[in-house]
Short mmCIF file of C-alpha atoms in Angstrom, two decimals:
data_model
loop_
_atom_site.label_atom_id
_atom_site.label_comp_id
_atom_site.label_asym_id
_atom_site.label_seq_id
_atom_site.Cartn_x
_atom_site.Cartn_y
_atom_site.Cartn_z
CA MET A 1 39.95 18.62 -0.35
CA GLN A 2 37.96 17.00 2.48
CA GLN A 3 39.84 16.67 5.74
CA TYR A 4 39.93 13.17 7.14
CA GLN A 5 41.34 11.51 10.20
CA GLY A 6 43.23 8.30 10.80
CA TRP A 7 46.37 7.04 9.18
CA ALA A 8 47.86 4.91 6.43
CA ASP A 9 51.25 3.23 6.23
CA GLU A 10 53.54 5.08 3.85
CA ARG A 11 53.26 2.23 1.34
CA PHE A 12 49.46 2.75 1.26
CA GLY A 13 49.38 6.52 0.94
CA ALA A 14 47.53 6.21 -2.37
CA VAL A 15 44.56 4.72 -0.51
CA ALA A 16 44.39 7.86 1.65
CA ASP A 17 44.55 10.01 -1.48
CA VAL A 18 41.60 8.19 -3.06
CA PHE A 19 39.63 8.28 0.19
CA ALA A 20 40.03 12.06 0.30
CA ALA A 21 39.20 12.41 -3.39
CA ASN A 22 35.94 10.50 -2.93
CA PHE A 23 34.67 13.39 -0.82
CA THR A 24 35.19 15.86 -3.67
CA GLU A 25 34.23 13.68 -6.63
CA PHE A 26 31.11 12.03 -5.16
CA PRO A 27 28.30 13.31 -2.95
CA GLU A 28 30.01 11.66 0.01
CA LEU A 29 28.71 12.56 3.49
CA GLY A 30 30.57 10.39 5.99
CA ALA A 31 32.71 7.36 5.30
CA ALA A 32 35.48 5.10 6.57
CA THR A 33 37.85 2.52 5.15
CA THR A 34 40.18 0.03 6.82
CA VAL A 35 42.73 -2.33 5.29
CA PHE A 36 44.64 -5.18 6.88
CA VAL A 37 47.58 -6.91 5.20
CA ASP A 38 48.86 -10.20 6.63
CA GLY A 39 46.79 -9.58 9.75
CA ARG A 40 48.26 -6.13 10.44
CA LYS A 41 46.27 -2.93 10.06
CA VAL A 42 47.87 -0.72 7.39
CA VAL A 43 45.02 1.75 6.74
CA GLU A 44 42.34 3.17 9.04
CA LEU A 45 40.67 6.33 7.76
CA TRP A 46 37.42 8.12 8.53
CA GLY A 47 35.90 11.50 7.81
CA GLY A 48 32.81 13.57 7.20
CA THR A 49 29.51 13.63 9.02
CA ALA A 50 27.80 10.73 10.79
CA ASP A 51 24.47 12.51 11.31
CA GLN A 52 23.51 15.22 8.87
CA ALA A 53 20.63 16.44 11.06
CA THR A 54 22.81 17.16 14.10
CA GLY A 55 26.18 17.68 12.45
CA ARG A 56 27.73 14.90 14.54
CA ALA A 57 31.14 14.07 13.07
CA TRP A 58 32.21 10.63 11.95
CA THR A 59 34.70 9.15 14.42
CA GLN A 60 36.89 6.08 14.66
CA ASP A 61 34.05 4.31 16.54
CA THR A 62 31.21 5.20 14.16
CA LEU A 63 29.00 2.27 13.15
CA VAL A 64 26.85 2.09 10.04
CA PRO A 65 24.18 -0.28 8.69
CA VAL A 66 25.95 -2.39 6.07
CA PHE A 67 22.93 -4.21 4.64
CA SER A 68 23.84 -7.37 2.72
CA CYS A 69 27.39 -7.42 4.02
CA ALA A 70 25.53 -9.50 6.62
CA LYS A 71 25.40 -12.34 4.08
CA GLY A 72 29.20 -12.48 4.00
CA ALA A 73 29.35 -12.77 7.78
CA VAL A 74 26.66 -15.47 7.91
CA SER A 75 28.32 -17.37 5.07
CA ILE A 76 31.68 -17.29 6.85
CA CYS A 77 29.92 -18.75 9.91
CA ALA A 78 28.50 -21.55 7.75
CA HIS A 79 31.93 -22.32 6.29
CA LEU A 80 33.38 -22.35 9.80
CA LEU A 81 30.81 -25.00 10.82
CA ALA A 82 31.60 -26.97 7.65
CA GLN A 83 35.31 -26.83 8.48
CA ARG A 84 34.53 -28.21 11.94
CA GLY A 85 32.62 -31.11 10.39
CA ARG A 86 29.26 -29.98 11.74
CA LEU A 87 27.67 -28.89 8.45
CA ASP A 88 27.91 -30.62 5.05
CA LEU A 89 27.21 -27.91 2.49
CA ASP A 90 26.32 -30.52 -0.15
CA ALA A 91 23.93 -32.54 2.02
CA PRO A 92 20.19 -31.80 1.92
CA VAL A 93 19.18 -29.03 4.28
CA ALA A 94 16.50 -31.42 5.56
CA ARG A 95 19.20 -33.53 7.23
CA TYR A 96 19.54 -30.78 9.82
CA TRP A 97 16.09 -29.21 9.46
CA PRO A 98 13.51 -31.88 8.55
CA GLU A 99 10.59 -29.47 8.17
CA PHE A 100 12.44 -27.70 5.36
CA ALA A 101 11.74 -30.63 3.01
CA GLN A 102 8.10 -29.57 2.51
CA GLY A 103 6.91 -28.23 -0.82
CA GLY A 104 9.45 -29.90 -3.10
CA LYS A 105 12.58 -28.80 -1.21
CA ARG A 106 13.81 -32.21 -0.10
CA GLU A 107 16.91 -32.16 -2.33
CA ILE A 108 17.95 -28.55 -1.75
CA THR A 109 21.42 -28.27 -0.23
CA THR A 110 23.00 -25.53 1.84
CA ARG A 111 25.32 -24.77 -1.08
CA MET A 112 22.31 -24.18 -3.34
CA ILE A 113 21.05 -21.59 -0.86
CA LEU A 114 24.49 -19.99 -0.51
CA GLY A 115 24.80 -19.89 -4.31
CA HIS A 116 21.31 -18.36 -4.75
CA ARG A 117 20.20 -21.49 -6.65
CA ALA A 118 17.58 -22.96 -4.30
CA GLY A 119 14.57 -21.43 -6.06
CA ILE A 120 13.31 -19.58 -2.98
CA PRO A 121 14.54 -15.99 -3.49
CA ALA A 122 11.39 -14.53 -1.91
CA LEU A 123 8.51 -15.71 0.24
CA ASP A 124 4.86 -15.89 -0.75
CA ALA A 125 3.81 -15.26 2.86
CA ALA A 126 3.06 -11.62 3.68
CA LEU A 127 4.62 -11.25 7.11
CA THR A 128 4.51 -8.24 9.41
CA PHE A 129 7.59 -6.54 10.82
CA GLU A 130 6.74 -8.04 14.20
CA GLU A 131 6.66 -11.53 12.68
CA VAL A 132 10.02 -10.98 11.02
CA ALA A 133 11.43 -9.81 14.34
CA ALA A 134 10.09 -12.94 16.07
CA TRP A 135 12.15 -15.24 13.76
CA ASP A 136 9.96 -18.36 13.92
CA PRO A 137 7.22 -17.03 11.58
CA VAL A 138 9.87 -16.50 8.90
CA ILE A 139 11.15 -20.05 9.40
CA ARG A 140 7.59 -21.46 9.09
CA ALA A 141 7.14 -19.45 5.87
CA ILE A 142 10.40 -20.82 4.43
CA GLU A 143 9.26 -24.35 5.29
CA ALA A 144 5.96 -23.81 3.44
CA GLN A 145 7.52 -22.07 0.43
CA ARG A 146 7.59 -23.92 -2.89
CA PRO A 147 10.57 -23.25 -5.20
CA LEU A 148 10.01 -20.94 -8.15
CA TRP A 149 12.21 -23.16 -10.33
CA GLU A 150 13.75 -26.59 -10.16
CA PRO A 151 16.43 -26.15 -7.49
CA GLY A 152 19.94 -26.02 -8.89
CA THR A 153 18.98 -25.20 -12.47
CA THR A 154 19.32 -21.40 -12.37
CA TYR A 155 19.85 -18.68 -9.81
CA GLU A 156 18.50 -15.40 -8.51
CA TYR A 157 19.63 -13.32 -5.55
CA HIS A 158 18.11 -14.84 -2.41
CA GLY A 159 17.96 -11.56 -0.49
CA HIS A 160 16.67 -12.06 3.03
CA VAL A 161 15.87 -15.76 2.57
CA LEU A 162 19.55 -16.70 2.40
CA GLY A 163 20.20 -15.12 5.78
CA PHE A 164 17.22 -16.71 7.51
CA ALA A 165 17.68 -20.14 5.93
CA VAL A 166 21.40 -20.40 6.64
CA GLY A 167 20.79 -18.73 9.99
CA GLU A 168 18.27 -21.40 10.94
CA LEU A 169 20.81 -24.08 10.02
CA ILE A 170 23.32 -22.38 12.34
CA ARG A 171 20.68 -22.30 15.08
CA ARG A 172 19.73 -25.97 14.59
CA ILE A 173 23.37 -27.08 14.73
CA THR A 174 24.70 -24.81 17.51
CA GLY A 175 21.66 -23.70 19.48
CA LEU A 176 22.63 -20.07 18.75
CA THR A 177 20.97 -17.65 16.36
CA PRO A 178 23.37 -16.42 13.66
CA GLY A 179 23.93 -13.05 15.31
CA ALA A 180 24.72 -14.69 18.64
CA PHE A 181 27.02 -17.25 16.96
CA LEU A 182 28.86 -14.48 15.10
CA ARG A 183 29.44 -12.56 18.32
CA LYS A 184 30.45 -15.59 20.42
CA GLU A 185 32.72 -17.33 17.94
CA ILE A 186 34.26 -14.44 16.00
CA ALA A 187 33.46 -10.83 16.90
CA GLU A 188 33.84 -10.90 20.68
CA PRO A 189 37.08 -12.97 20.81
CA LEU A 190 38.63 -10.68 18.20
CA GLY A 191 37.16 -7.43 19.54
CA LEU A 192 35.39 -6.61 16.27
CA PRO A 193 32.69 -3.90 16.15
CA LEU A 194 30.25 -6.07 14.17
CA TRP A 195 26.71 -7.15 15.02
CA ILE A 196 23.62 -8.77 13.57
CA GLY A 197 21.19 -7.52 16.20
CA LEU A 198 22.61 -4.27 17.57
CA PRO A 199 22.60 -3.78 21.36
CA GLU A 200 20.98 -0.57 22.60
CA SER A 201 24.31 0.41 24.18
CA GLU A 202 25.81 0.85 20.69
CA LEU A 203 23.15 3.23 19.33
CA PRO A 204 25.11 6.43 20.18
CA TYR A 205 27.79 5.33 17.70
CA LEU A 206 25.38 4.68 14.82
CA ALA A 207 25.58 6.84 11.70
CA ARG A 208 22.36 8.04 10.12
CA LEU A 209 21.77 7.05 6.51
CA VAL A 210 20.74 9.50 3.79
CA GLU A 211 19.74 8.91 0.17
CA ALA A 212 21.71 10.34 -2.72
CA GLU A 213 19.63 11.99 -5.41
CA GLY A 214 18.80 10.03 -8.50
CA ARG A 215 18.63 6.51 -7.09
CA ARG A 216 16.32 4.38 -9.22
CA PRO A 217 12.98 3.53 -7.58
CA MET A 218 11.94 -0.04 -6.95
CA PRO A 219 9.40 -1.64 -9.30
CA GLY A 220 5.87 -2.30 -8.05
CA PRO A 221 5.19 -4.34 -4.90
CA GLU A 222 4.28 -7.51 -6.81
CA HIS A 223 7.54 -7.57 -8.79
CA LEU A 224 9.84 -10.38 -7.68
CA LEU A 225 12.77 -7.98 -7.20
CA THR A 226 10.72 -5.84 -4.81
CA ARG A 227 9.51 -8.92 -2.94
CA ILE A 228 13.13 -10.11 -2.61
CA VAL A 229 14.42 -6.92 -1.00
CA THR A 230 11.34 -6.07 1.12
CA MET A 231 10.46 -9.59 2.35
CA THR A 232 7.18 -9.26 0.41
CA GLY A 233 6.39 -5.93 2.02
CA ALA A 234 7.42 -6.63 5.62
CA LEU A 235 10.34 -4.20 5.28
CA VAL A 236 10.60 -0.86 3.51
CA PHE A 237 13.37 -0.38 0.98
CA PRO A 238 15.06 1.94 0.64
CA GLY A 239 12.88 3.75 3.20
CA LEU A 240 15.09 5.33 5.83
CA ASP A 241 13.00 7.44 8.16
CA VAL A 242 9.63 5.71 7.90
CA PRO A 243 8.57 3.39 10.74
CA HIS A 244 10.88 0.35 10.68
CA GLY A 245 13.04 2.02 8.04
CA TRP A 246 16.80 1.64 7.96
CA ASN A 247 17.37 4.45 10.47
CA ASP A 248 14.98 2.89 13.00
CA PRO A 249 16.74 1.42 16.07
CA ALA A 250 13.95 -1.17 16.26
CA LEU A 251 15.09 -2.62 12.94
CA HIS A 252 18.76 -2.78 13.95
CA ALA A 253 17.85 -4.50 17.21
CA ILE A 254 16.39 -7.58 15.50
CA GLU A 255 18.36 -10.35 13.83
CA LEU A 256 17.99 -9.77 10.10
CA PRO A 257 20.79 -12.02 8.90
CA GLY A 258 20.44 -11.39 5.18
CA ALA A 259 20.75 -7.62 5.34
CA GLY A 260 20.84 -6.37 8.92
CA ALA A 261 24.50 -6.20 9.94
CA VAL A 262 25.85 -3.09 11.64
CA ALA A 263 29.60 -2.55 11.76
CA SER A 264 32.49 -0.15 11.55
CA ALA A 265 34.90 -0.37 8.64
CA THR A 266 37.44 -1.87 11.03
CA GLY A 267 34.91 -4.47 12.22
CA LEU A 268 34.16 -5.63 8.70
CA ALA A 269 37.76 -5.52 7.47
CA GLY A 270 38.81 -7.37 10.61
CA LEU A 271 36.30 -10.13 9.91
CA TYR A 272 37.78 -10.76 6.47
CA ALA A 273 41.37 -10.41 7.65
CA ALA A 274 40.67 -12.92 10.42
CA THR A 275 39.09 -15.26 7.89
CA ALA A 276 41.89 -15.05 5.34
CA THR A 277 45.06 -14.65 7.42
CA GLY A 278 44.27 -14.33 11.11
CA LEU A 279 44.53 -11.05 13.02
CA GLU A 280 47.81 -9.95 14.64
CA GLY A 281 49.22 -13.48 14.60
CA SER A 282 46.04 -15.31 15.63
CA PRO A 283 45.08 -18.43 13.63
CA ARG A 284 43.03 -17.79 10.52
CA LEU A 285 39.34 -18.66 10.79
CA LEU A 286 39.13 -20.59 7.52
CA SER A 287 41.84 -22.91 6.25
CA PRO A 288 43.18 -22.66 2.70
CA ASP A 289 41.13 -25.72 1.71
CA THR A 290 37.96 -24.18 3.14
CA VAL A 291 38.59 -20.94 1.24
CA THR A 292 39.23 -22.94 -1.93
CA ASP A 293 35.81 -24.54 -1.50
CA ALA A 294 34.16 -21.18 -0.74
CA VAL A 295 35.56 -19.41 -3.83
CA ARG A 296 34.60 -22.09 -6.34
CA GLU A 297 32.13 -20.39 -8.67
CA VAL A 298 28.55 -21.54 -8.14
CA SER A 299 26.52 -18.90 -10.01
CA SER A 300 27.06 -16.17 -12.60
CA GLY A 301 25.46 -14.67 -15.69
CA ALA A 302 21.79 -13.87 -16.23
CA GLY A 303 19.59 -15.27 -13.49
CA PHE A 304 15.90 -16.13 -13.24
CA LEU A 305 14.85 -12.50 -13.77
CA GLY A 306 17.11 -12.19 -16.79
CA PHE A 307 19.47 -9.62 -15.23
CA ASP A 308 23.22 -9.99 -15.62
CA LEU A 309 25.01 -7.47 -13.45
CA GLY A 310 28.34 -9.19 -13.99
CA ALA A 311 28.47 -10.65 -10.48
CA ARG A 312 30.10 -14.03 -9.82
CA TRP A 313 29.14 -15.99 -6.71
CA GLY A 314 30.87 -18.68 -4.75
CA SER A 315 29.19 -20.29 -1.75
CA GLY A 316 27.58 -17.27 -0.13
CA LEU A 317 30.38 -14.93 -1.15
CA LEU A 318 30.91 -12.53 -4.04
CA LEU A 319 33.96 -13.42 -6.13
CA ASP A 320 36.25 -11.28 -8.25
CA SER A 321 33.80 -9.82 -10.79
CA PRO A 322 35.59 -7.55 -13.28
CA ALA A 323 32.34 -6.23 -14.74
CA PHE A 324 30.75 -5.49 -11.36
CA ARG A 325 33.20 -5.51 -8.44
CA PRO A 326 36.85 -6.00 -9.50
CA LEU A 327 38.79 -7.47 -6.58
CA LEU A 328 42.36 -8.76 -6.36
CA GLY A 329 42.17 -12.20 -7.93
CA ALA A 330 40.81 -15.72 -7.92
CA ARG A 331 40.90 -16.08 -4.12
CA SER A 332 39.08 -12.84 -3.31
CA PHE A 333 35.76 -13.27 -1.50
CA GLY A 334 33.35 -10.77 0.04
CA ASN A 335 29.92 -9.21 -0.07
CA ASP A 336 28.48 -5.79 -0.65
CA GLY A 337 25.57 -3.87 0.78
CA ALA A 338 22.95 -1.52 -0.60
CA GLY A 339 24.15 2.02 -1.06
CA GLY A 340 27.83 1.21 -1.60
CA GLN A 341 29.11 -0.69 1.45
CA PHE A 342 31.66 -3.39 0.67
CA ALA A 343 34.11 -5.75 2.36
CA PHE A 344 36.29 -8.61 1.17
CA GLY A 345 39.25 -10.80 1.99
CA ASP A 346 41.95 -12.51 -0.04
CA ASP A 347 44.31 -15.10 1.39
CA GLU A 348 46.68 -15.00 -1.60
CA PHE A 349 47.40 -11.29 -1.07
CA GLY A 350 46.73 -11.44 2.68
CA VAL A 351 44.14 -8.65 2.57
CA GLY A 352 41.08 -7.76 4.63
CA PHE A 353 39.31 -4.64 3.29
CA ALA A 354 36.17 -2.68 4.10
CA TYR A 355 34.55 0.57 3.02
CA VAL A 356 31.39 1.94 4.66
CA ALA A 357 29.45 5.18 4.16
CA ASN A 358 26.16 6.75 5.15
CA ARG A 359 25.19 8.40 1.87
CA MET A 360 23.56 5.67 -0.19
CA ILE A 361 24.56 6.20 -3.80
CA GLY A 362 24.05 2.85 -5.48
CA HIS A 363 24.54 -0.88 -5.39
CA GLY A 364 28.11 -1.45 -6.54
CA ASP A 365 28.94 2.24 -7.04
CA ALA A 366 32.48 3.36 -7.74
CA ARG A 367 33.62 4.63 -4.32
CA ALA A 368 34.77 1.25 -2.97
CA ASN A 369 36.04 0.16 -6.39
CA ARG A 370 38.41 3.13 -6.50
CA LEU A 371 39.78 2.28 -3.06
CA ILE A 372 40.26 -1.37 -4.03
CA GLU A 373 42.12 -0.26 -7.16
CA ALA A 374 44.42 1.84 -4.97
CA VAL A 375 45.03 -1.13 -2.64
CA ARG A 376 45.86 -3.26 -5.68
CA ALA A 377 48.35 -0.68 -6.94
CA CYS A 378 49.98 -0.36 -3.49
CA LEU A 379 50.42 -4.12 -3.27
CA GLY A 380 52.18 -4.05 -6.61
#
């Protein structure tokens, strides 16, 4: 059985057993998982290889691209601003961002965007990577975009648009881009290895992604699903080693708030533990009332494209979804990332959890689910 490093409290030994078993039962390469309970770390495990080309081992400090786990971080930032009275999630976005009202978007609210119901899952504008990196061209494209459906009537995953739209609201309200706000308000005070916009100094700790065999290809470039995940061709997905692919430091350096977070398992788990319970006795980021608002179901079932993956969405956060991502209960909230990354919190059970890996198997694959099941069993 794969050797791993780290530790688990005796009560959570079953989590360590499952973590080790994942290396024998899946084509795992390198991975890590961290669990907090009531603000105290009870599991921190890592193992395998961070860079297959060089053989560099995964360490306690290894970082990994966590894709759409970025949406969870940006959504927590939005809820934090709402809790402070600076953002009304049910007010029109145009109250804070007047130019957004163009093209029939005057009545769209922040909660519609967070719940994937705004009708703008992808952009018509064909932007370059350099334009995406510059931020403002994306914002101009969102302003010009007309909804694909009457806002609020159905939903479809808003991919990169959610991150940029909510990120622009954060910028308009605070003067900080979402990555800078996340670092200043949450990650730096708590010492969390978590970034949207990775500094060059952190590149030596970055794991290199690899593709598992058998992943389904994307449909053609004009398909809405492909446009959602590639920003209408500005980004390559799941391209890893092509220019501006997901192993390119140039991509990690920009703020890509819908899918561009980089973190360790401890950084992500710490974010959710801080949100749900506070870390090591510090005040929790979001109050019980704010969490109650965040976990109220906004979207589920078959969306605009007719897919029903079994996911249930609150305001920017994935909820307990037995058919897709079984969590702990009605107050669980998180987000997952392409290839299997996942993190969530739960203030009823006092949990902050994260699993990260560098072999991309599939969206919602079983590796994290098995670890969550072990956490559930250990909690009793």
